[in-house]
């Protein structure tokens, strides 16, 4: 009996903690309400299973406890019960998977009008790259990285000369405009996560990943690394600033392009960049063209 009471109290306490908890999801600031819906469906299905199974176990402990004059009935198989359990388990799993698959299909289907912005992760900071007036990001690769070319842009690619580079700064996004975030890691596994956007994706070394979203609320939000990436993982934070298109254009006009950085580089550093570029006999790691 004490065990049954403890299980019942566990159920009541868990439900009360959820209902009256002072913390919950942050207010959404992007178009991904469907991800919240998928999480809600998963939560309610798991909650129903948790409550039902635990209360059934408490009831069974009370009803079938040892008492004088009662003898246990041994039943090694019950095909009817097994079929019912299989059916309802399948319904629950399908109910959890379906909303998530629907949301994921939209999550990776980027609108044609989306602006492409690159986020680069390294231990333990974020850097960003925007396309210049040509609207195209230039090619990049790990082989091109030098102290004067931290993001590894191909110095021989004309499409990259007008790319705007923001190293260890804030990510600025225009309000109400779809954005494709292209993700690249310079060292280990990272994860780009903005809780208010409900958007996150791993940065895998050697692979380019992406997602898209439309900011729907102006403000400043935290960028977190949601993947353990070393001793300084807790310090790998950044800021994303969502502002009006006019303010975004004004901010962007103040940033330096890759061509400007090359023009200001010492001759010796420029020589190293060109030697590396001319020595490469394989295509760059990636290009979106």
XYZ file of C-alpha atoms in Angstrom:
289
model
C 0.000 0.000 0.000
C 2.746 2.603 0.793
C 4.315 1.978 -2.628
C 0.978 2.501 -4.378
C 0.446 5.771 -2.511
C 3.964 6.914 -3.397
C 3.358 6.202 -7.101
C 0.049 8.082 -7.038
C 1.705 11.041 -5.318
C 4.463 10.989 -7.935
C 1.839 11.328 -10.668
C 0.031 14.155 -8.906
C 3.293 15.980 -8.168
C 4.524 15.658 -11.760
C 1.272 17.013 -13.205
C 1.195 19.871 -10.671
C 4.820 20.760 -11.421
C 3.993 21.019 -15.118
C 0.849 23.078 -14.606
C 2.259 25.498 -12.030
C 5.914 25.633 -13.065
C 7.246 29.214 -13.235
C 9.286 28.438 -16.350
C 8.156 27.159 -19.709
C 8.840 27.869 -23.363
C 10.015 31.351 -24.298
C 7.607 33.434 -26.428
C 7.991 32.445 -30.075
C 9.660 34.948 -32.406
C 9.610 33.144 -35.753
C 7.243 31.348 -38.114
C 7.804 27.930 -36.518
C 4.616 27.591 -34.495
C 4.259 24.136 -36.064
C 7.263 22.981 -34.019
C 5.495 24.074 -30.835
C 2.405 22.168 -31.981
C 4.469 19.028 -32.572
C 6.006 19.351 -29.097
C 2.559 19.836 -27.544
C 1.243 16.670 -29.200
C 4.267 14.692 -27.986
C 3.888 16.113 -24.474
C 0.206 15.211 -24.161
C 0.637 11.705 -25.569
C 3.574 11.002 -23.232
C 1.697 12.581 -20.315
C -1.349 10.387 -20.931
C 0.854 7.285 -21.076
C 2.755 8.325 -17.930
C -0.373 9.046 -15.904
C -2.303 6.008 -17.152
C 0.490 3.471 -16.661
C 1.518 4.712 -13.227
C -2.058 4.888 -11.910
C -2.700 1.416 -13.309
C 0.393 0.142 -11.504
C -0.766 1.750 -8.248
C -4.239 0.241 -8.694
C -2.752 -3.197 -9.435
C -0.571 -3.046 -6.322
C -3.644 -2.409 -4.195
C -6.043 -4.803 -5.902
C -3.654 -7.726 -6.223
C -1.735 -7.331 -2.949
C -1.193 -10.425 -0.916
C -4.143 -11.253 1.361
C -5.127 -14.434 3.173
C -7.363 -16.603 1.002
C -6.272 -15.074 -2.299
C -4.162 -17.045 -4.756
C -2.370 -15.631 -7.768
C -3.431 -16.755 -11.241
C -0.513 -17.635 -13.537
C -1.134 -16.513 -17.138
C 2.076 -16.629 -19.245
C 0.382 -15.417 -22.453
C -2.557 -13.211 -23.366
C -2.702 -12.636 -27.113
C -5.698 -10.313 -26.883
C -3.928 -8.044 -24.393
C -0.734 -8.063 -26.468
C -2.657 -7.045 -29.616
C -4.361 -4.183 -27.804
C -1.064 -2.949 -26.357
C 0.615 -3.153 -29.787
C -2.263 -1.274 -31.444
C -2.393 1.584 -28.943
C 1.404 1.859 -28.820
C 1.485 2.156 -32.608
C -1.229 4.851 -32.486
C 0.747 6.811 -29.900
C 4.027 6.596 -31.844
C 2.312 7.613 -35.090
C 0.643 10.507 -33.289
C 4.025 11.748 -32.077
C 5.850 11.256 -35.388
C 3.299 12.708 -37.806
C 3.367 16.374 -36.602
C 7.159 16.296 -36.359
C 7.593 14.919 -39.875
C 5.197 17.532 -41.238
C 7.116 20.312 -39.475
C 10.468 18.919 -40.629
C 9.321 18.842 -44.259
C 8.620 22.581 -44.080
C 11.752 23.237 -42.022
C 14.119 22.183 -44.810
C 12.024 23.439 -47.766
C 13.553 26.875 -48.219
C 11.536 29.578 -50.040
C 13.168 30.838 -53.221
C 13.098 34.425 -51.971
C 15.032 33.599 -48.767
C 18.260 35.516 -48.160
C 21.256 33.238 -47.535
C 23.374 33.987 -44.451
C 26.204 31.798 -43.174
C 26.947 31.088 -39.515
C 30.387 29.632 -38.764
C 31.151 27.965 -35.446
C 34.496 27.388 -33.824
C 35.713 26.840 -30.287
C 34.194 28.976 -28.774
C 32.636 31.747 -30.819
C 30.268 32.491 -33.698
C 31.082 34.354 -36.924
C 28.727 35.310 -39.751
C 28.838 36.032 -43.480
C 26.324 37.906 -45.614
C 26.125 38.105 -49.401
C 27.082 41.438 -50.892
C 25.282 43.362 -53.668
C 25.473 40.335 -55.998
C 23.270 38.366 -53.563
C 25.567 35.309 -53.724
C 27.925 33.893 -51.121
C 31.352 33.082 -52.495
C 32.999 29.685 -52.230
C 34.784 28.760 -49.010
C 36.907 25.936 -47.696
C 39.009 24.955 -44.698
C 42.093 24.901 -46.948
C 41.915 28.690 -47.368
C 41.896 29.553 -43.660
C 44.717 31.827 -42.508
C 44.969 34.422 -39.705
C 43.855 37.045 -42.260
C 41.132 34.848 -43.780
C 39.494 33.359 -40.696
C 36.367 32.088 -42.502
C 38.311 30.449 -45.327
C 36.867 32.288 -48.326
C 38.367 31.505 -51.722
C 40.373 34.646 -52.620
C 40.136 33.770 -56.329
C 36.332 33.577 -56.378
C 34.921 36.927 -57.595
C 31.545 36.150 -56.004
C 33.142 36.281 -52.557
C 34.819 39.680 -52.827
C 31.674 41.587 -51.808
C 30.695 39.142 -49.036
C 30.229 40.913 -45.704
C 32.108 39.327 -42.788
C 31.175 39.662 -39.119
C 33.691 37.929 -36.864
C 32.785 37.492 -33.202
C 29.899 39.948 -33.567
C 26.115 39.893 -33.530
C 23.928 38.263 -36.155
C 21.563 40.891 -37.567
C 18.386 39.777 -39.344
C 15.643 41.767 -41.111
C 12.205 41.531 -39.559
C 9.564 39.648 -41.542
C 11.894 38.377 -44.281
C 12.713 34.669 -44.802
C 16.341 33.753 -44.154
C 18.262 30.583 -44.973
C 20.936 29.971 -42.344
C 23.848 27.986 -43.787
C 25.969 26.365 -41.072
C 29.648 25.439 -41.150
C 32.074 24.311 -38.432
C 35.812 25.014 -38.412
C 36.727 22.401 -35.822
C 34.305 20.178 -33.874
C 30.592 19.470 -33.655
C 28.511 22.508 -32.651
C 24.790 23.307 -32.691
C 23.219 26.654 -33.618
C 20.189 27.265 -31.398
C 17.978 30.287 -30.768
C 15.204 29.224 -28.345
C 12.816 32.002 -29.396
C 13.058 30.889 -33.027
C 12.416 27.210 -32.173
C 15.171 26.616 -34.693
C 18.349 24.602 -34.223
C 20.707 22.536 -36.339
C 24.041 20.779 -35.886
C 27.237 22.126 -37.443
C 29.157 19.050 -38.585
C 32.834 19.397 -39.602
C 33.193 18.765 -43.337
C 29.455 19.090 -44.018
C 27.305 22.134 -44.740
C 23.914 22.068 -42.997
C 21.071 24.563 -43.087
C 17.582 25.557 -42.018
C 15.342 28.536 -42.697
C 12.988 30.745 -40.751
C 11.262 34.131 -40.832
C 11.810 36.398 -37.792
C 8.441 37.718 -36.628
C 9.410 39.771 -33.585
C 11.976 42.551 -33.286
C 14.430 42.266 -30.418
C 17.704 40.743 -29.249
C 17.881 37.022 -28.574
C 20.571 34.631 -27.352
C 22.408 32.277 -29.684
C 23.442 29.121 -27.866
C 25.600 26.170 -28.768
C 23.396 23.186 -27.970
C 26.126 20.577 -28.497
C 28.913 19.846 -26.005
C 31.954 21.167 -27.884
C 34.741 21.297 -25.305
C 35.757 22.965 -22.074
C 34.528 26.403 -23.190
C 31.159 25.145 -24.413
C 29.265 27.218 -21.832
C 30.927 30.382 -23.164
C 29.921 29.834 -26.800
C 27.121 32.374 -26.868
C 26.122 35.110 -29.250
C 23.344 37.559 -29.987
C 20.889 37.773 -32.850
C 19.382 41.200 -33.448
C 16.087 41.290 -35.339
C 15.374 44.775 -36.662
C 13.426 46.546 -39.367
C 14.696 46.148 -42.957
C 15.747 49.825 -42.961
C 17.801 49.448 -39.778
C 19.261 46.185 -41.084
C 20.377 47.858 -44.339
C 21.957 50.723 -42.379
C 23.869 48.293 -40.151
C 24.993 46.215 -43.133
C 26.367 49.305 -44.900
C 28.757 49.831 -41.980
C 30.335 46.353 -42.198
C 33.524 45.357 -44.035
C 33.546 43.182 -47.129
C 36.033 40.427 -47.910
C 37.470 42.596 -50.696
C 38.162 45.402 -48.223
C 39.864 42.976 -45.850
C 42.079 41.701 -48.686
C 42.956 45.255 -49.705
C 44.028 46.073 -46.150
C 45.992 42.841 -45.644
C 49.816 43.094 -45.536
C 51.528 42.033 -48.800
C 53.075 38.998 -47.124
C 49.672 37.789 -45.856
C 48.127 38.348 -49.287
C 50.906 36.308 -50.880
C 50.174 33.407 -48.529
C 46.480 33.596 -49.400
C 47.147 33.491 -53.148
C 49.731 30.733 -52.838
C 47.251 28.594 -50.918
C 44.497 29.298 -53.437
C 46.676 28.522 -56.471
C 48.048 25.381 -54.823
C 44.569 23.885 -54.407
C 43.853 21.399 -57.150
C 40.461 20.332 -55.783
C 37.246 22.373 -55.724
C 36.371 24.391 -52.597
C 34.539 22.616 -49.796
C 31.226 24.146 -50.773
C 29.522 26.714 -52.904
C 25.802 27.445 -53.143
C 25.967 28.441 -56.767
